PDB file of C-alpha atoms in Angstrom:
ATOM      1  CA  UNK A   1     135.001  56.207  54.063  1.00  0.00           C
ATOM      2  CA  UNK A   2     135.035  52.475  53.373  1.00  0.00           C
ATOM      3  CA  UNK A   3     136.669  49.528  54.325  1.00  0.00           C
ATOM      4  CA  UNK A   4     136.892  47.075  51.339  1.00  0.00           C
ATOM      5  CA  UNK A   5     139.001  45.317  49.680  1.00  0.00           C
ATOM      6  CA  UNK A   6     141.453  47.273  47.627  1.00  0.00           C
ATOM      7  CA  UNK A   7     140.810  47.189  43.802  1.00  0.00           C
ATOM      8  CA  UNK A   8     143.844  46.097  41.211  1.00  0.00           C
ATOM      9  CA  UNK A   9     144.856  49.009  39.440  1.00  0.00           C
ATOM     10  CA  UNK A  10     148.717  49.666  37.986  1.00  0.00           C
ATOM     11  CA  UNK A  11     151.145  50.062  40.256  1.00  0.00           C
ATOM     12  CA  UNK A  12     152.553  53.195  38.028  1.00  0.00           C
ATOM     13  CA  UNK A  13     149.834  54.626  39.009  1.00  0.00           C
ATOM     14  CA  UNK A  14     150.265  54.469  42.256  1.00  0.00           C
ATOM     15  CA  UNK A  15     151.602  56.880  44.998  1.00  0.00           C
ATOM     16  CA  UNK A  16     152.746  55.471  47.969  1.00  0.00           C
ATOM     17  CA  UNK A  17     154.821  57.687  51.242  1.00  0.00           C
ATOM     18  CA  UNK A  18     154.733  59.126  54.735  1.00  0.00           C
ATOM     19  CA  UNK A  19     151.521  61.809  55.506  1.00  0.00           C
ATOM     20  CA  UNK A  20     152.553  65.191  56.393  1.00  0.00           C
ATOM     21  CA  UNK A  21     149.516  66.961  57.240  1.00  0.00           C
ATOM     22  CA  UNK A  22     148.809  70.426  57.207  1.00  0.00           C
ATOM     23  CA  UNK A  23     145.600  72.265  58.358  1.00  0.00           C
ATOM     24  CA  UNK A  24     143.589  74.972  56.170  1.00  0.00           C
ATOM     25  CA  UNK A  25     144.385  77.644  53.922  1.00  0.00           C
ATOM     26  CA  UNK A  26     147.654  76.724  53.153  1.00  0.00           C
ATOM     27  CA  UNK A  27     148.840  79.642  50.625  1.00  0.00           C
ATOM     28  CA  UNK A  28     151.060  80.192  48.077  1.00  0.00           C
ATOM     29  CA  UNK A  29     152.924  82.276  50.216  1.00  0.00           C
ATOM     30  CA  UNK A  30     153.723  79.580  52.658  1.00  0.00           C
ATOM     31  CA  UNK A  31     154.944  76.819  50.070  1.00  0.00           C
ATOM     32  CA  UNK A  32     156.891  79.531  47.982  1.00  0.00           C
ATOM     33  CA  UNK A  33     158.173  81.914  50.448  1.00  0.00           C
ATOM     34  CA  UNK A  34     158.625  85.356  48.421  1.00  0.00           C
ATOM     35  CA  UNK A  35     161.974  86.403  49.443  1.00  0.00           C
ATOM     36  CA  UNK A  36     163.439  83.772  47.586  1.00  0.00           C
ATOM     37  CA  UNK A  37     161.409  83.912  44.715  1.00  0.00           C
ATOM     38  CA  UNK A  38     164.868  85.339  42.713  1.00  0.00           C
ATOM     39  CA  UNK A  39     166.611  82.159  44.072  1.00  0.00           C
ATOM     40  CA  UNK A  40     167.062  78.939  41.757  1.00  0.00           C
ATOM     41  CA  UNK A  41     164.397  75.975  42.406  1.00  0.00           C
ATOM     42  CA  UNK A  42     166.244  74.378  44.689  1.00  0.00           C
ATOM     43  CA  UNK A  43     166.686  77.318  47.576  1.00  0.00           C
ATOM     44  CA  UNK A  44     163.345  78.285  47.151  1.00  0.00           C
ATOM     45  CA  UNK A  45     162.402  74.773  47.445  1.00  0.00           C
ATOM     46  CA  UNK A  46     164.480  74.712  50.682  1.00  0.00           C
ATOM     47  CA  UNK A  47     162.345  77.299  52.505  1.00  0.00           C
ATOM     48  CA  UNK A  48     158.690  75.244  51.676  1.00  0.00           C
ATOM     49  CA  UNK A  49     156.654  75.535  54.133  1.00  0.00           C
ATOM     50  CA  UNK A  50     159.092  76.733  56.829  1.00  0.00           C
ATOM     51  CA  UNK A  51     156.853  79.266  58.037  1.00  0.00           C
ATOM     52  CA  UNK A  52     154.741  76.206  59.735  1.00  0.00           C
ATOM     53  CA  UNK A  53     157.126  73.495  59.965  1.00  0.00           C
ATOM     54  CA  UNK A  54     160.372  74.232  59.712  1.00  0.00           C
ATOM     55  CA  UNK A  55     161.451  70.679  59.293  1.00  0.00           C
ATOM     56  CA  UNK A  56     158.765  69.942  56.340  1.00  0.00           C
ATOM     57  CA  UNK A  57     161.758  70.322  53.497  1.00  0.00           C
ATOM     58  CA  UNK A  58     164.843  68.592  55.485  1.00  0.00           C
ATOM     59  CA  UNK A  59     162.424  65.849  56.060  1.00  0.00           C
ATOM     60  CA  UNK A  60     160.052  64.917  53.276  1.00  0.00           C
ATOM     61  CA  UNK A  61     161.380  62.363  51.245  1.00  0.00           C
ATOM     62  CA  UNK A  62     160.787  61.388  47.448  1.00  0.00           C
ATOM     63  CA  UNK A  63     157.043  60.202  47.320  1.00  0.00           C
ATOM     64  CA  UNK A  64     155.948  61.261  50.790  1.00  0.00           C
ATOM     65  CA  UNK A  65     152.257  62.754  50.774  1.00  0.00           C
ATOM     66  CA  UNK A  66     151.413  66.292  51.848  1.00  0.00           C
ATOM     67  CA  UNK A  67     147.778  66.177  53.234  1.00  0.00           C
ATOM     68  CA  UNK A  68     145.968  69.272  53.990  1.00  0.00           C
ATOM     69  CA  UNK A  69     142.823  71.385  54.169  1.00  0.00           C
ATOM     70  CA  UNK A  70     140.178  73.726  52.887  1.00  0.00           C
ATOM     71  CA  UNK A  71     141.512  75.734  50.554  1.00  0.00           C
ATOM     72  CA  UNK A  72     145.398  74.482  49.669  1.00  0.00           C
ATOM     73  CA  UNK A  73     147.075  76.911  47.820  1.00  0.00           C
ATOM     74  CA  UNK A  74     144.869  79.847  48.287  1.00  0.00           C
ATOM     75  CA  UNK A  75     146.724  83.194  47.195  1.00  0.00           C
ATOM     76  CA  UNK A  76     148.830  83.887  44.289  1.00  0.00           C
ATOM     77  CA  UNK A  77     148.595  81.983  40.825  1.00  0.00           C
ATOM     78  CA  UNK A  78     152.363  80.824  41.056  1.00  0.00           C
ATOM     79  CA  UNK A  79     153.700  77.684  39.779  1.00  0.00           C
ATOM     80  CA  UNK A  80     156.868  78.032  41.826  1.00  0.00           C
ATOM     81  CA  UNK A  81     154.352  76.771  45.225  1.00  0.00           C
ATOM     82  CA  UNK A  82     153.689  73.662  43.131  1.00  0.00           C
ATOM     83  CA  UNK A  83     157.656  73.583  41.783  1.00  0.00           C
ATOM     84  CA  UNK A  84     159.123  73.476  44.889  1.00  0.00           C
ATOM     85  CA  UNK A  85     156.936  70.329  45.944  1.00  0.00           C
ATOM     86  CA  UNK A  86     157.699  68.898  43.023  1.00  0.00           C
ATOM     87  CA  UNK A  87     161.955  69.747  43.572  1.00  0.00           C
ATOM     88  CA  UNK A  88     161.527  67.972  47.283  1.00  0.00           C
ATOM     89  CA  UNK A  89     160.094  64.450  45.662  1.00  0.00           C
ATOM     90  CA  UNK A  90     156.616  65.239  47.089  1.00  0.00           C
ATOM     91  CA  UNK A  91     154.332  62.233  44.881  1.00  0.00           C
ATOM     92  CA  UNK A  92     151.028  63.727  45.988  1.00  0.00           C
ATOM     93  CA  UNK A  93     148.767  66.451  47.319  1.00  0.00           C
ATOM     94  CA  UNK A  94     145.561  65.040  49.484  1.00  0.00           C
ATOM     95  CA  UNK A  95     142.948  67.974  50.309  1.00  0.00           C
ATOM     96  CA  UNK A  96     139.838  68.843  51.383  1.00  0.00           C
ATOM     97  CA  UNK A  97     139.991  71.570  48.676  1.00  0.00           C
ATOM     98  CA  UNK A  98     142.005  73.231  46.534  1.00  0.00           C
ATOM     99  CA  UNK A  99     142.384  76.391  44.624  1.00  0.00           C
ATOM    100  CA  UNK A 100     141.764  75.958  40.939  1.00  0.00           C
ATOM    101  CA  UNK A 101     144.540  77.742  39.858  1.00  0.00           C
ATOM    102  CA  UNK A 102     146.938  75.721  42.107  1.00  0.00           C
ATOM    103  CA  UNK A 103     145.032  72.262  41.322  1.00  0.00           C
ATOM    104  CA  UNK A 104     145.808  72.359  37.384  1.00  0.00           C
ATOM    105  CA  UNK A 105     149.366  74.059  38.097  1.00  0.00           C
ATOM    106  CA  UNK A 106     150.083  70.749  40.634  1.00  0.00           C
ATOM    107  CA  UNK A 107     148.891  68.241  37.352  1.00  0.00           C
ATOM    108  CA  UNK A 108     150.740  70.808  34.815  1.00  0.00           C
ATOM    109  CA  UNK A 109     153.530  70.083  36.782  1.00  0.00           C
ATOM    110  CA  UNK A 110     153.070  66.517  36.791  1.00  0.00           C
ATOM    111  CA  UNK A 111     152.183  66.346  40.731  1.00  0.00           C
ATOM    112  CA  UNK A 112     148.677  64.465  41.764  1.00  0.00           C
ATOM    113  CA  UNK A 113     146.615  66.446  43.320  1.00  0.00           C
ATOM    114  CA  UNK A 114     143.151  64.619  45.204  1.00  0.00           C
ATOM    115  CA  UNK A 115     140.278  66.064  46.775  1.00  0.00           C
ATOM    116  CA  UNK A 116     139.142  64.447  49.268  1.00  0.00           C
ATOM    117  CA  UNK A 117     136.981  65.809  52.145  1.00  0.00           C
ATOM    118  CA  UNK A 118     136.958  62.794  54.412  1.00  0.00           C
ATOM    119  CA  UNK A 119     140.649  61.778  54.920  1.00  0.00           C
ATOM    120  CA  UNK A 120     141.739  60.891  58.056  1.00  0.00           C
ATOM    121  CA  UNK A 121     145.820  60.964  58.565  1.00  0.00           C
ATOM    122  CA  UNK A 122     148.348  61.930  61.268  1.00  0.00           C
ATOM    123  CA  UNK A 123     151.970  63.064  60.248  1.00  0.00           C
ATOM    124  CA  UNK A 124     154.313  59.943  59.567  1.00  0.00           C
ATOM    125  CA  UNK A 125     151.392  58.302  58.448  1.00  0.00           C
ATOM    126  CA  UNK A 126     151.764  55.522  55.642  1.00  0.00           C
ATOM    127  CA  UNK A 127     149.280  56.536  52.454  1.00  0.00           C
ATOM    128  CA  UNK A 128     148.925  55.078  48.979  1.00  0.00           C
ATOM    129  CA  UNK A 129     147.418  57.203  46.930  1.00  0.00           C
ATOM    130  CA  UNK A 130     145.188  56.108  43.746  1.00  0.00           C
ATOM    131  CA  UNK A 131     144.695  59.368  41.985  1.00  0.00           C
ATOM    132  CA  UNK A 132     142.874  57.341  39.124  1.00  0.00           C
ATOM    133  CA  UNK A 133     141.316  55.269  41.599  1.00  0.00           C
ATOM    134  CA  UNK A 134     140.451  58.289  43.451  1.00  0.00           C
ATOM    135  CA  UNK A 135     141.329  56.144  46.537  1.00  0.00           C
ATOM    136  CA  UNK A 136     143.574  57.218  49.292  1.00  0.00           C
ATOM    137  CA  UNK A 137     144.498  54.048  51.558  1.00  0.00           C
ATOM    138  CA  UNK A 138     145.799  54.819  55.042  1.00  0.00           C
ATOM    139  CA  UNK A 139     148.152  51.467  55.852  1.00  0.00           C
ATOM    140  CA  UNK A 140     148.569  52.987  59.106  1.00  0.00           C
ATOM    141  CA  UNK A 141     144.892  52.994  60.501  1.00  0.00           C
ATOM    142  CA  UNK A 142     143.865  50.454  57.666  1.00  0.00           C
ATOM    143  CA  UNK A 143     141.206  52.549  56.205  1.00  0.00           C
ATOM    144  CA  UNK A 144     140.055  53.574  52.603  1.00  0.00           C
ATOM    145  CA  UNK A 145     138.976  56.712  51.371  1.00  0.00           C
ATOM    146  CA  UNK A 146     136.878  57.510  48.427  1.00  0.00           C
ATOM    147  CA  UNK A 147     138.303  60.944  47.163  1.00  0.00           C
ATOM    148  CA  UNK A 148     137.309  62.398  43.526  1.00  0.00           C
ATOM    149  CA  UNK A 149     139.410  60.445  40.997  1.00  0.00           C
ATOM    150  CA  UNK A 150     141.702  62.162  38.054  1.00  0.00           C
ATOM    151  CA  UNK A 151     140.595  61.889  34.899  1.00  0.00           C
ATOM    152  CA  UNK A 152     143.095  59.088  32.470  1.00  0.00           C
ATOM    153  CA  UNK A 153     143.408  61.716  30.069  1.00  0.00           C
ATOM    154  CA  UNK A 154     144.737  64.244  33.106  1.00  0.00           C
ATOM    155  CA  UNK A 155     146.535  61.168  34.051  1.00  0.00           C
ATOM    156  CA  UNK A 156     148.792  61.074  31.175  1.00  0.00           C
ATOM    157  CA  UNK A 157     150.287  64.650  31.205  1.00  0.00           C
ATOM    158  CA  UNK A 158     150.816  63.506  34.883  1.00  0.00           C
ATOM    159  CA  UNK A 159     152.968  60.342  34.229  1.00  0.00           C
ATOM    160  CA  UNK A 160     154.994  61.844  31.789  1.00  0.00           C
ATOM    161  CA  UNK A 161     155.843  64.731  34.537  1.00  0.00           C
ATOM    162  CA  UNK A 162     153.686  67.598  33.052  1.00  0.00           C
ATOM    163  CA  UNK A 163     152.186  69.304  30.998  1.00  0.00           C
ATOM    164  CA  UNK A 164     155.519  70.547  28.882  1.00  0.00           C
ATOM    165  CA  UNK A 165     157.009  66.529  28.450  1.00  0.00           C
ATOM    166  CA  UNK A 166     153.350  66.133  27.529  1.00  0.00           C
ATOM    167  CA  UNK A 167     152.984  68.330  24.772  1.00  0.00           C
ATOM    168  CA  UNK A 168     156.957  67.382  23.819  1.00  0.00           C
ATOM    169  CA  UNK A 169     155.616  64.367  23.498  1.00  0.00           C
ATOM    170  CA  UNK A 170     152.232  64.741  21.506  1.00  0.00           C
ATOM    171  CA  UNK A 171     154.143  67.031  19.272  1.00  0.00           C
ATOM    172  CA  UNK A 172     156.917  64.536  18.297  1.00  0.00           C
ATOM    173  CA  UNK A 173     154.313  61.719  17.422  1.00  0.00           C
ATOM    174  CA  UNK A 174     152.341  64.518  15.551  1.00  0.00           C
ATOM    175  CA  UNK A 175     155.380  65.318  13.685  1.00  0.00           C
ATOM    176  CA  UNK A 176     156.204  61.409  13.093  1.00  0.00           C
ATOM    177  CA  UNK A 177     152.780  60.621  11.951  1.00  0.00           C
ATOM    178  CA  UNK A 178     153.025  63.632   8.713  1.00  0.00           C
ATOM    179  CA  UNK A 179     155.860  62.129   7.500  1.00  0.00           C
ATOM    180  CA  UNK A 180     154.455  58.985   7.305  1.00  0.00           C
ATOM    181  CA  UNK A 181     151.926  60.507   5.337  1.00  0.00           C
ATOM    182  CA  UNK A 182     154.078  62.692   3.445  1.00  0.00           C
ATOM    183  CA  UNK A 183     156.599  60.323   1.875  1.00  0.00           C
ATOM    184  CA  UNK A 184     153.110  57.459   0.663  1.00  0.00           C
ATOM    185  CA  UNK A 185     153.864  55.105   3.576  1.00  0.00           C
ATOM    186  CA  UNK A 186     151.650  54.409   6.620  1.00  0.00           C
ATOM    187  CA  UNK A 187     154.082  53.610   8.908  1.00  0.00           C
ATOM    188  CA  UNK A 188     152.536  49.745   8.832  1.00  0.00           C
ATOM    189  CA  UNK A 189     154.278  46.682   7.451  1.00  0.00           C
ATOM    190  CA  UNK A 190     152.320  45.608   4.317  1.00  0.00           C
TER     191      UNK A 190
END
């Protein structure tokens, strides 16, 4: 933890909502109930977290910041814990660990997702999170936390929302550059 002044970095890149803080071993279970697993994205979204805090999905708003523990997303391998945080506007995941499969599912999915042992946040809390920074500031208390940082190249699939727009993406330039090629031209003014 450090208190310095905050470095200039892009605002795009930038996550910025209220803390709602959650404890250890936070499954898979808990963020995508399995009795609605046959239910569209939206329902199952609905029930996120409920088992804890039954509030969490009436109340989270687009960009807020779940914070939590050792271990978030332990359990099952299913994207649908990391969808339905995604469906409720979450804009980033804070933890003192995660579980690997649910860490690349959260930046598949376009969702940051920072470890960072040291954080220090109560519920309500105001965070800005600097995934490439690998900076969490706490407006609240006014303190900085290092945290590890997300690769640029990670960073991409994430602004684009995932791994899918991504590759949409990459494969539509791909396909733009061959025909350049094909047809003589280089795609460059002479």
């Amino acid at each position: 933890m450090s208190e310095q002044s905050t470095p200039d970095v892009d605002s795009a890149l930038s996550r910025r909502g209220r803390a709602f803080v959650f404890g250890d071993n936070i499954d898979t279970d808990l963020l995508a109930p399995g009795p609605y697993m046959r239910e569209s994205p939206e329902v199952l979204a609905s029930h996120c977290l409920e088992a804890i805090d039954p509030d969490f999905a009436g109340a989270v708003q687009r960009g807020d910041i779940v914070v939590g523990g050792k271990s978030f997303g332990i359990g099952s391998s299913r994207e649908q814990a990391v969808q339905s945080l995604v469906v409720l506007g979450v804009g980033a995941i804070v933890a003192t660990s995660f579980a690997r499969i649910f860490y690349r599912n959260a930046l598949n999915f376009g969702l940051p997702a920072l470890t960072c042992p040291d954080l220090q946040a109560e519920r309500g809390d105001d965070l800005e999170v600097r995934p490439q920074d690998g900076l969490v500031i706490n407006h609240t208390s006014g303190k900085q936390y290092r945290c590890e940082s997300i690769p640029p190249e990670l960073m991409d699939i994430v602004n684009v929302g995932g791994l899918m727009p991504w590759l949409a993406r990459k494969l539509a330039a791909d396909a733009k550059s061959a025909a350049s090629g094909a047809d003589g031209t280089s795609g460059d003014p002479a």
